[in-house]
Tab-separated table of N, CA and C in Angstrom:
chain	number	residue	atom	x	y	z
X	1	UNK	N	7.830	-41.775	33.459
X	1	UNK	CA	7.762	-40.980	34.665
X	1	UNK	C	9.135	-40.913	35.332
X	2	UNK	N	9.634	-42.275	35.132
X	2	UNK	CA	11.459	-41.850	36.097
X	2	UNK	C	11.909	-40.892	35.372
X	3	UNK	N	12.143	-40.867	34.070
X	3	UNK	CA	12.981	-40.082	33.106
X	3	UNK	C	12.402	-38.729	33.704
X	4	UNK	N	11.230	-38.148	33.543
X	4	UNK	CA	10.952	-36.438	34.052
X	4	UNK	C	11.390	-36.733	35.187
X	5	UNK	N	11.185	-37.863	36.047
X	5	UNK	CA	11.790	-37.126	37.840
X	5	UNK	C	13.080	-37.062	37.859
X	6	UNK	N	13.864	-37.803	37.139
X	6	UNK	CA	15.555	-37.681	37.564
X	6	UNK	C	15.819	-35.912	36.261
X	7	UNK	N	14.893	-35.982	35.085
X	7	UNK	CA	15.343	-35.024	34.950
X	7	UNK	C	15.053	-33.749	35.172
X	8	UNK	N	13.914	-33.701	35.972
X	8	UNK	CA	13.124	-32.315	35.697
X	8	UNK	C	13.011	-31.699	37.824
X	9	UNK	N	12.152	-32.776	38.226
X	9	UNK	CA	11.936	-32.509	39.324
X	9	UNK	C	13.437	-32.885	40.374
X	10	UNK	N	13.950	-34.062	40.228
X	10	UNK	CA	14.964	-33.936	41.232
X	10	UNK	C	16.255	-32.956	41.109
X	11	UNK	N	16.225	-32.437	39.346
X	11	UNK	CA	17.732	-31.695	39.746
X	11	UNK	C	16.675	-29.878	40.062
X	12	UNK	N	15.478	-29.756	40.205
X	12	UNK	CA	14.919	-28.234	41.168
X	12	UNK	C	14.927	-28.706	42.555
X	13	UNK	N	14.620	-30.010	43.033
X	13	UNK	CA	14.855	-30.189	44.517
X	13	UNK	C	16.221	-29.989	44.826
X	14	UNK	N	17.367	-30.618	44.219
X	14	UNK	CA	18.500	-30.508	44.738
X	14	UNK	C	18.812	-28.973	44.986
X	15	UNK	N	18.152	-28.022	44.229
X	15	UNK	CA	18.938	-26.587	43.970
X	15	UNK	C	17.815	-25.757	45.256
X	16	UNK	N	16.768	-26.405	45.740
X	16	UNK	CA	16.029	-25.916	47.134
X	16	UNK	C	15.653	-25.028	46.255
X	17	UNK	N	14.742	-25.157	44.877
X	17	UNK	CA	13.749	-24.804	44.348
X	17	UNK	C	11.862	-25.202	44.684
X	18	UNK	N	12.253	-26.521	44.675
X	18	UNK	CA	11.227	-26.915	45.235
X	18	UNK	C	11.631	-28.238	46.329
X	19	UNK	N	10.313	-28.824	46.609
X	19	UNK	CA	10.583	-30.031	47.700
X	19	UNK	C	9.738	-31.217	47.039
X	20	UNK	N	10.322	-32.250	46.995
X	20	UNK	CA	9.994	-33.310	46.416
X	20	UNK	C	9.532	-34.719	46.934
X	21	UNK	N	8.743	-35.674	46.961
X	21	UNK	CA	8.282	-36.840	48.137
X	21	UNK	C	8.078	-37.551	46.951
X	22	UNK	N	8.938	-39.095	47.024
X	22	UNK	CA	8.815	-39.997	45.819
X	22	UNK	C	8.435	-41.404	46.922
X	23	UNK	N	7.497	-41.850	45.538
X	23	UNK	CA	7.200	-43.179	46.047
X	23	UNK	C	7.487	-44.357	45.621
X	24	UNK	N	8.207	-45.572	45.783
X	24	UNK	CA	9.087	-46.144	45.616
X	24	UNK	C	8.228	-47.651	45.801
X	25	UNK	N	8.407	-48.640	45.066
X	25	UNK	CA	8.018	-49.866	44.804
X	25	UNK	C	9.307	-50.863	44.445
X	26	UNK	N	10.122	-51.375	45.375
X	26	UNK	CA	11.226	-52.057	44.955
X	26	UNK	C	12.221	-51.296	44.332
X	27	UNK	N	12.745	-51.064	43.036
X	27	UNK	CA	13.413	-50.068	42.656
X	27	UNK	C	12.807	-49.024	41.111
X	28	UNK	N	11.513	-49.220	42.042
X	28	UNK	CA	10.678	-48.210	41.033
X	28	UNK	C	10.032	-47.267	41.199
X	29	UNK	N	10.157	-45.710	40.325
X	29	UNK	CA	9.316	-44.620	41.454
X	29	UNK	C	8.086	-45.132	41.130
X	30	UNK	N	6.778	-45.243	42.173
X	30	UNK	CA	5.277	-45.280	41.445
X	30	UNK	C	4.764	-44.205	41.551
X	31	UNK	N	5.109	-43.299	41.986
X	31	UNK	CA	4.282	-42.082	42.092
X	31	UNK	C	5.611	-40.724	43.097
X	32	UNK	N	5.409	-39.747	42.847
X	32	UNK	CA	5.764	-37.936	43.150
X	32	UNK	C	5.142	-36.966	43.385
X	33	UNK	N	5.084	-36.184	44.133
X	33	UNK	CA	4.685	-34.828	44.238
X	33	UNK	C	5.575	-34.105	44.511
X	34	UNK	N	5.672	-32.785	43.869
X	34	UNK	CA	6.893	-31.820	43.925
X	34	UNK	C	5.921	-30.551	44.342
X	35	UNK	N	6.223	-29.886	45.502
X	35	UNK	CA	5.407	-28.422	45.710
X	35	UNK	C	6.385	-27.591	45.799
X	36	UNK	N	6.196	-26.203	46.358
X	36	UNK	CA	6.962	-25.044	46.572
X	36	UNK	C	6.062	-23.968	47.208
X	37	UNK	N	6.631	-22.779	48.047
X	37	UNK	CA	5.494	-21.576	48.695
X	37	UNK	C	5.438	-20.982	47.425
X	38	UNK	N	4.056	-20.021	47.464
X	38	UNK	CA	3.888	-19.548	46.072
X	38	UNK	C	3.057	-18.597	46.594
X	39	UNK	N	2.689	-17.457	45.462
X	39	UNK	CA	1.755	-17.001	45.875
X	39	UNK	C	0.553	-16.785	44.694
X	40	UNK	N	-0.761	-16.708	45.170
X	40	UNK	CA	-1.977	-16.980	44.021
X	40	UNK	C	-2.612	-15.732	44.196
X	41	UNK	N	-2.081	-15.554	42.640
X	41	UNK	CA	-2.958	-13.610	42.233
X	41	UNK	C	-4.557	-14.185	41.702
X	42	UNK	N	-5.386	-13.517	42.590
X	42	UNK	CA	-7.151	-13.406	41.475
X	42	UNK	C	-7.250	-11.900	41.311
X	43	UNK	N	-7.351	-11.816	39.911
X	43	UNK	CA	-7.581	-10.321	39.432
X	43	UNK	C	-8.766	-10.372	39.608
X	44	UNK	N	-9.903	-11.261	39.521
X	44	UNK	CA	-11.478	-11.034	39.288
X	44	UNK	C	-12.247	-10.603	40.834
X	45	UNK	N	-12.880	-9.838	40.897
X	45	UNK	CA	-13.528	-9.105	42.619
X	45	UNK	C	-13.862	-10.276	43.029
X	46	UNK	N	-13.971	-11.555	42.454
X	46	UNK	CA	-14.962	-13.003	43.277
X	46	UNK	C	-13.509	-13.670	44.209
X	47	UNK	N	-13.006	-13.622	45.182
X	47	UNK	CA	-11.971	-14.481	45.752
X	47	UNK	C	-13.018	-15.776	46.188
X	48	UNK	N	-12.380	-16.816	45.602
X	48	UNK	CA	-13.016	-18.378	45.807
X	48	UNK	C	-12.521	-18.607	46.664
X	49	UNK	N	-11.837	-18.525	47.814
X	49	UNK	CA	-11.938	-19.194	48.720
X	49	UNK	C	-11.776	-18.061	50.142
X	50	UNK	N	-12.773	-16.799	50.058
X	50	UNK	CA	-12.893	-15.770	50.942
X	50	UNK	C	-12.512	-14.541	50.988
X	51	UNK	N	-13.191	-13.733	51.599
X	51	UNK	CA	-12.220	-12.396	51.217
X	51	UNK	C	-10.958	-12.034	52.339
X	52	UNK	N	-10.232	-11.344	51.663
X	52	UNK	CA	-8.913	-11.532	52.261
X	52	UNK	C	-9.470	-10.557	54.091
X	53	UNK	N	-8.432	-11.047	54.785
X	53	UNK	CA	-9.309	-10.185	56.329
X	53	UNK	C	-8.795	-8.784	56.300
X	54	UNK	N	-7.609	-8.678	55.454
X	54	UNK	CA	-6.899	-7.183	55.798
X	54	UNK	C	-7.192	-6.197	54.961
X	55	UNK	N	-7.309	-6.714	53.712
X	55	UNK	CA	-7.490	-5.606	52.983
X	55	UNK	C	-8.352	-6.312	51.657
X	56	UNK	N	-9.514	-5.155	51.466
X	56	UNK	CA	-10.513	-6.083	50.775
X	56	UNK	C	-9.740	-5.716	49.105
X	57	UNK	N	-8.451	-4.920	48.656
X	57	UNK	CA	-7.965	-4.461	47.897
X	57	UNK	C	-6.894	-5.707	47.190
X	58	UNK	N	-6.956	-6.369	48.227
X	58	UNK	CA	-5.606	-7.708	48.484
X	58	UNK	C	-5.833	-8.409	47.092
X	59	UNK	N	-4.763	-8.868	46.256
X	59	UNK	CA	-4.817	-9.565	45.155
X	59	UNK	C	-4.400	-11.519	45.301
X	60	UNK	N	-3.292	-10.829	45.978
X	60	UNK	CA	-2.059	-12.084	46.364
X	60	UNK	C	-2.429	-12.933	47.636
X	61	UNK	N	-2.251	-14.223	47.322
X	61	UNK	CA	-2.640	-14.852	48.776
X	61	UNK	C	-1.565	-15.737	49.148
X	62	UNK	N	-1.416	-16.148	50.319
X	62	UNK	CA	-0.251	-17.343	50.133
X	62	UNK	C	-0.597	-18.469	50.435
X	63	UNK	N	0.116	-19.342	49.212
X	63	UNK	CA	-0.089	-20.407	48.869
X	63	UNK	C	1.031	-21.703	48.548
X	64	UNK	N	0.268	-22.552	48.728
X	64	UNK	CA	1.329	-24.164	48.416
X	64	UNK	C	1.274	-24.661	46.867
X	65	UNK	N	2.190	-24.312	46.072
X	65	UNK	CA	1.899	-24.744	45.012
X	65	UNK	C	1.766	-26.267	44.673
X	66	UNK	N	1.390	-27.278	43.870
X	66	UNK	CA	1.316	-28.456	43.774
X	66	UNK	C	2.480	-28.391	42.522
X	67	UNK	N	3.560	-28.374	42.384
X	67	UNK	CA	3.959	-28.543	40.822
X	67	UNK	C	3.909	-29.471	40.019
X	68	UNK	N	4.247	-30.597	40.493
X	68	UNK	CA	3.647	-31.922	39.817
X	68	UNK	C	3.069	-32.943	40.958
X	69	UNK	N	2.336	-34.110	40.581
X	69	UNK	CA	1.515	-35.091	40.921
X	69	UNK	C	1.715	-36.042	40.069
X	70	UNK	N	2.241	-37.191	40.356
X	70	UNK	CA	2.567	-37.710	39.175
X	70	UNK	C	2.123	-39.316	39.802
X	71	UNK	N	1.221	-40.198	39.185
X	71	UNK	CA	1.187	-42.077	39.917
X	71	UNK	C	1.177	-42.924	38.359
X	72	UNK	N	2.574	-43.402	38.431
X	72	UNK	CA	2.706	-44.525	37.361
X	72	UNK	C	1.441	-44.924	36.194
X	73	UNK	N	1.124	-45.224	35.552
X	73	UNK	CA	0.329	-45.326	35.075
X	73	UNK	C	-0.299	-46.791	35.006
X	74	UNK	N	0.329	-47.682	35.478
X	74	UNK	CA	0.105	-48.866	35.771
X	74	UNK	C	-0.304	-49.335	37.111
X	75	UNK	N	-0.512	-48.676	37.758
X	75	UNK	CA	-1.447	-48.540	39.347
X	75	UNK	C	-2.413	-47.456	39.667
X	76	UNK	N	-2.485	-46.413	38.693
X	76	UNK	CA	-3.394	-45.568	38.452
X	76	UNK	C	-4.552	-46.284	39.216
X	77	UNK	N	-5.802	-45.874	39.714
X	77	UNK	CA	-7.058	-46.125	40.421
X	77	UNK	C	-6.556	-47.296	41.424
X	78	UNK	N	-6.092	-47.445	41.741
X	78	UNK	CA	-5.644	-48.332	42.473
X	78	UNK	C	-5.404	-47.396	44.400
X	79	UNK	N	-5.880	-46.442	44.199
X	79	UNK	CA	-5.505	-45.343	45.213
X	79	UNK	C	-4.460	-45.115	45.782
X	80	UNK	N	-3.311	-45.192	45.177
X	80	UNK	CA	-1.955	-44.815	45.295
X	80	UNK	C	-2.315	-42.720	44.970
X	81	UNK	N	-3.037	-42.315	44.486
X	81	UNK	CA	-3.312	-41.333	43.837
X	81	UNK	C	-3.389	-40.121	45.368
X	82	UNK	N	-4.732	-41.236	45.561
X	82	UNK	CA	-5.383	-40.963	47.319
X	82	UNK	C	-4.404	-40.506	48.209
X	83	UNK	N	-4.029	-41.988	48.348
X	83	UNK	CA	-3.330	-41.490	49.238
X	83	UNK	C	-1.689	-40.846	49.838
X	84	UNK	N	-1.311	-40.722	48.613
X	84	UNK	CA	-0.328	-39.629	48.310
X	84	UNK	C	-1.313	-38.202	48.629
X	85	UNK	N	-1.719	-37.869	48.075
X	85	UNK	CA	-2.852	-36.345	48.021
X	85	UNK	C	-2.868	-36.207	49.921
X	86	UNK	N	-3.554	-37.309	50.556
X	86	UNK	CA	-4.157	-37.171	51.820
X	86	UNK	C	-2.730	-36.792	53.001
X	87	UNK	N	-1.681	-37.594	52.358
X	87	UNK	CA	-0.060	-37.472	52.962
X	87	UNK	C	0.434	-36.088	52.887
X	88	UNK	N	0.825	-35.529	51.529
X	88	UNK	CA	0.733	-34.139	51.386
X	88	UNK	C	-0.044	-33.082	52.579
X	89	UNK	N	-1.085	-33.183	51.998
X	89	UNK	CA	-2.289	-32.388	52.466
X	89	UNK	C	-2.561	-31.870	53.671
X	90	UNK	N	-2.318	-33.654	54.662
X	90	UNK	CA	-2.317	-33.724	56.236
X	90	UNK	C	-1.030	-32.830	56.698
X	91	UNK	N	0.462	-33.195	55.888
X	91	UNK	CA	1.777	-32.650	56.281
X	91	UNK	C	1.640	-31.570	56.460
X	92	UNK	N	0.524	-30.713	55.367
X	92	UNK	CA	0.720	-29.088	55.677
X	92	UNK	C	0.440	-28.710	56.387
X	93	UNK	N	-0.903	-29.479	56.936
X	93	UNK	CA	-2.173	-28.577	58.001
X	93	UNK	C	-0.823	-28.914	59.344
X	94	UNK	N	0.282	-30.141	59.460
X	94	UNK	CA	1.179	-30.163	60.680
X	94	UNK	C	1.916	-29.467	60.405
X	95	UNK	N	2.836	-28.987	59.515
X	95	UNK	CA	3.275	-27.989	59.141
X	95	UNK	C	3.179	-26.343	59.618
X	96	UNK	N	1.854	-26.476	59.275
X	96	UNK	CA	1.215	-25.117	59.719
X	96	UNK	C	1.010	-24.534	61.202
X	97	UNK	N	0.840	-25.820	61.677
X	97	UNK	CA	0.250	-25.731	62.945
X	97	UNK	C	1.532	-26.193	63.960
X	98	UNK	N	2.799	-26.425	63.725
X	98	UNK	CA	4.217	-26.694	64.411
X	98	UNK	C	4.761	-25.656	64.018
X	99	UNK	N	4.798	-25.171	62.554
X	99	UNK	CA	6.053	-23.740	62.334
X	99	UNK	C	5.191	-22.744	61.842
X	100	UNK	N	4.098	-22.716	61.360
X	100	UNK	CA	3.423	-21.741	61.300
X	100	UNK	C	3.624	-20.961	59.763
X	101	UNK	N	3.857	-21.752	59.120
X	101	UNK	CA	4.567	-21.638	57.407
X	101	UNK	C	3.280	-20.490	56.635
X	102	UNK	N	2.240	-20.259	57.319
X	102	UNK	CA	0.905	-19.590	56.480
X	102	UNK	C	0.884	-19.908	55.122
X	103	UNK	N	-0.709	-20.262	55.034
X	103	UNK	CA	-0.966	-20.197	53.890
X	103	UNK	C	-2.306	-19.999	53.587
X	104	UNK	N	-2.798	-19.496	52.941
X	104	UNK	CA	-4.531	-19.625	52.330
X	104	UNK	C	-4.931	-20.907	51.408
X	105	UNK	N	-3.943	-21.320	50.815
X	105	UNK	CA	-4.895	-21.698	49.654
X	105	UNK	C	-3.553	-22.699	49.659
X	106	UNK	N	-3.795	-24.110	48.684
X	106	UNK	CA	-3.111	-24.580	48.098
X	106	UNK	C	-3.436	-25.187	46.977
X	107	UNK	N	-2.866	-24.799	45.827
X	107	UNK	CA	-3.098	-25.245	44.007
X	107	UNK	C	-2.385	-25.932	43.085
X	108	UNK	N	-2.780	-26.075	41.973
X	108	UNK	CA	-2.148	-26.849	41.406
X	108	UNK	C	-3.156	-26.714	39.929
X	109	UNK	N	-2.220	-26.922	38.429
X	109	UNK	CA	-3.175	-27.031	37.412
X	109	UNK	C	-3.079	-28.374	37.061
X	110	UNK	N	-4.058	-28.765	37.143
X	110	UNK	CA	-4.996	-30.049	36.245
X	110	UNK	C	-4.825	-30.123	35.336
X	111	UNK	N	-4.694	-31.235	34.335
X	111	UNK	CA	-4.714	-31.755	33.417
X	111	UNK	C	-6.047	-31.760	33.400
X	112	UNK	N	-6.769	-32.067	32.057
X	112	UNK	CA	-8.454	-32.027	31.884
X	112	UNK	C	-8.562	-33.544	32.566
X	113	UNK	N	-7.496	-34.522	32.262
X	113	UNK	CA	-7.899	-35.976	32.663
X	113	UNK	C	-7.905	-35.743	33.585
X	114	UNK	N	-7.920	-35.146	34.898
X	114	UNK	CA	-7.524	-35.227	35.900
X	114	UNK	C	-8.340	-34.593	36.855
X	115	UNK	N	-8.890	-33.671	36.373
X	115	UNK	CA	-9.787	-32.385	37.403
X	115	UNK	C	-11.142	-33.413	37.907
X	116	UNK	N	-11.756	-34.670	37.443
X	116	UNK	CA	-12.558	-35.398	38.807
X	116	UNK	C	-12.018	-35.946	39.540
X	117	UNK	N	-10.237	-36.326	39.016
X	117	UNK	CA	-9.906	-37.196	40.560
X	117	UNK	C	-9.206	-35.490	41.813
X	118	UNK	N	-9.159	-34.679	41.191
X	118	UNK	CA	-9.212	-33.715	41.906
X	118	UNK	C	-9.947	-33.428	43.216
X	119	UNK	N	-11.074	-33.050	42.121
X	119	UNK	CA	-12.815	-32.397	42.580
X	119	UNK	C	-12.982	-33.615	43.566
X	120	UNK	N	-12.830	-35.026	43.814
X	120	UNK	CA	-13.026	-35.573	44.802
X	120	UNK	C	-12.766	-35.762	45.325
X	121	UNK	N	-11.624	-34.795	45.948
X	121	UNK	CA	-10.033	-34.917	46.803
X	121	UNK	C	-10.783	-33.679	47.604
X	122	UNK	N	-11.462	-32.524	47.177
X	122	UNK	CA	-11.876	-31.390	47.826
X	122	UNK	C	-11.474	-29.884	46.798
X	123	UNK	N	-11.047	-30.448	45.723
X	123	UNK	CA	-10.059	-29.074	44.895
X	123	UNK	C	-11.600	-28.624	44.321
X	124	UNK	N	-11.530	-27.511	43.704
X	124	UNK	CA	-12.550	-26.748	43.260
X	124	UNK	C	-11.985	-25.695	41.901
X	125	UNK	N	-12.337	-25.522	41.054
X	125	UNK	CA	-12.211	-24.711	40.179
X	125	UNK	C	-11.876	-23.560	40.402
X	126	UNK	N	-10.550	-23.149	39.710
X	126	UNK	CA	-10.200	-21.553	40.687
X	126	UNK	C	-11.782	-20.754	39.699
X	127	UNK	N	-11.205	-21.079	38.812
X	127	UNK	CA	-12.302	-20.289	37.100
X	127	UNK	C	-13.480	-21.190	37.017
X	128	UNK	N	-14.774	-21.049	37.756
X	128	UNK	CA	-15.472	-21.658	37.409
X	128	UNK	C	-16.186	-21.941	36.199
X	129	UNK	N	-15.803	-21.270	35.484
X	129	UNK	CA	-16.247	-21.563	33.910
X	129	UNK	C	-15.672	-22.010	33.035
X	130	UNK	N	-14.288	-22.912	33.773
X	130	UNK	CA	-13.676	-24.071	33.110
X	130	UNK	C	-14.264	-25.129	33.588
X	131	UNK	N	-14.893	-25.305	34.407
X	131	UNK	CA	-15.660	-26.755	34.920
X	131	UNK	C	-15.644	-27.830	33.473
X	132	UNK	N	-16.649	-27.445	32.962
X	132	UNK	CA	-17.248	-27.495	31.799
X	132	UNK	C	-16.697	-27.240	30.188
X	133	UNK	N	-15.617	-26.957	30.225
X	133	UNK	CA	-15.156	-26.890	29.042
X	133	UNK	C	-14.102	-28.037	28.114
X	134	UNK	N	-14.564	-28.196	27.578
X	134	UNK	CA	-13.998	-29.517	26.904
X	134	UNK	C	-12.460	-29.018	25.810
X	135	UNK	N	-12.742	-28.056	25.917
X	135	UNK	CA	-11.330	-27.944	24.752
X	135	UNK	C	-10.104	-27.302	25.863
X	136	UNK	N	-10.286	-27.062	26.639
X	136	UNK	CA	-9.259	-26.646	28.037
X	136	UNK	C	-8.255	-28.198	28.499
X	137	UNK	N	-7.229	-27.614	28.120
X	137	UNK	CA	-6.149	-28.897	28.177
X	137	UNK	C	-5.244	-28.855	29.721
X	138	UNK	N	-6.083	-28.140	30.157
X	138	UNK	CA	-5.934	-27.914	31.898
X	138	UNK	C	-6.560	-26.870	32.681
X	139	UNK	N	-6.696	-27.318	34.237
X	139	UNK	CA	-7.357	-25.658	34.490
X	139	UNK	C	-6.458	-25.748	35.959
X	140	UNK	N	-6.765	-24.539	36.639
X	140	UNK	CA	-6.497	-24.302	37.868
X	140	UNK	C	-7.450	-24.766	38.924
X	141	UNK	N	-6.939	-24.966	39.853
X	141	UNK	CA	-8.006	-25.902	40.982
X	141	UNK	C	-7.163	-25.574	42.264
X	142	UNK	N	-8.004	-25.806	43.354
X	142	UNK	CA	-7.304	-25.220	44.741
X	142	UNK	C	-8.318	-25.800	45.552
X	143	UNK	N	-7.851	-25.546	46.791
X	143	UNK	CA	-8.654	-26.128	48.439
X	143	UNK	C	-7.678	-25.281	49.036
X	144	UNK	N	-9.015	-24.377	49.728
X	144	UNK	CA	-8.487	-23.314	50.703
X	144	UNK	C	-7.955	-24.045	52.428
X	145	UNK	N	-7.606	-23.269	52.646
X	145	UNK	CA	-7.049	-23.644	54.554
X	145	UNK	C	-8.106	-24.217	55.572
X	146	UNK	N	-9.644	-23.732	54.829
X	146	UNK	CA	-10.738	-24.251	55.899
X	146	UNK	C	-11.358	-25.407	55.272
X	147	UNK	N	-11.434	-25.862	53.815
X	147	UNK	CA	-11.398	-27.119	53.498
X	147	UNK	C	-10.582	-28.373	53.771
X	148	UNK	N	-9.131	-27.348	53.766
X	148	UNK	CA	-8.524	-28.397	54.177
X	148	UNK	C	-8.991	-29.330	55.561
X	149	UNK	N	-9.030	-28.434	56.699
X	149	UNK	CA	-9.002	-28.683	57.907
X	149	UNK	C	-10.605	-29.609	58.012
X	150	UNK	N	-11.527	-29.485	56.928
X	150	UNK	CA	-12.415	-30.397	56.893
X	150	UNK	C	-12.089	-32.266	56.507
X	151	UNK	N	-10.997	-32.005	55.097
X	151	UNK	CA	-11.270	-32.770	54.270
X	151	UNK	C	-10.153	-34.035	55.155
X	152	UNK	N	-9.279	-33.158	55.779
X	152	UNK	CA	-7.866	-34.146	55.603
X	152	UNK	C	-8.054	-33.761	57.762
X	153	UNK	N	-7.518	-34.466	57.836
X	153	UNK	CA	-7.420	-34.837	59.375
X	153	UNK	C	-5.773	-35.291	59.821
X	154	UNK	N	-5.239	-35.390	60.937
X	154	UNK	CA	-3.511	-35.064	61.199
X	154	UNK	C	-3.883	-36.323	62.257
């Protein structure tokens, strides 16, 4: 995990590609999240997390991307996972609500290992008919702006 953060995620933070929050154990990362603003196209008429208010034609929404999530693998369940996710999460809804950054939705793709510690964070299947699929080596998952404001508290 150090090796991808010094090589992958910290030299896109330095270039204000993305923004990066590392977690540190003596002189060890245990865990990262790297996001960025983004925006999330649904071609399909079903929008999962509402229909847009302006235009029911609207494809694009704006969104917080998750780019990576990353907790050591040697403290894994240990809820280092948690509560990284809940830190994030809370920052945006202050975020949102001090500068006003908008957003609808915020996502991220899953690893298949990964989409129940998701789903019990509040994320939801963008494609619900990956729930269930076993040969899918990741899917898309999201928690809209009014979940958030349920799930995570400031």
């Amino acid at each position: 995990m150090n090796d991808f953060f010094i090589n992958e995620a910290l030299n896109l933070d330095e270039e204000n590609f993305l923004a990066t929050n590392v977690y540190m154990q003596k002189d060890s990362i245990k865990g990262f999240y790297t996001t960025s603003a983004s925006t999330l196209t649904i071609t399909n008429q079903i929008h999962p997390f509402g229909p847009p208010i302006s235009r029911e034609t609207m494809t694009e929404f704006a969104a917080i991307k998750i780019q990576y999530f990353a907790v050591d693998l040697s403290i894994q369940n240990s809820g280092l996972g948690k509560a990284m996710m809940f830190h994030l999460l809370s920052n945006l809804l202050v975020a949102d609500l001090l500068y006003s950054i908008g957003f609808k939705v915020v996502y991220l793709e899953a690893l298949s290992e990964a989409t129940d510690f998701y789903t019990a964070l509040g994320f939801s299947y963008l494609n619900p008919w990956e729930e269930n699929n076993p040969i899918l080596k990741s899917s898309l998952m999201f928690i809209n702006y009014d979940d958030l404001i349920n799930y995570y508290y400031f």
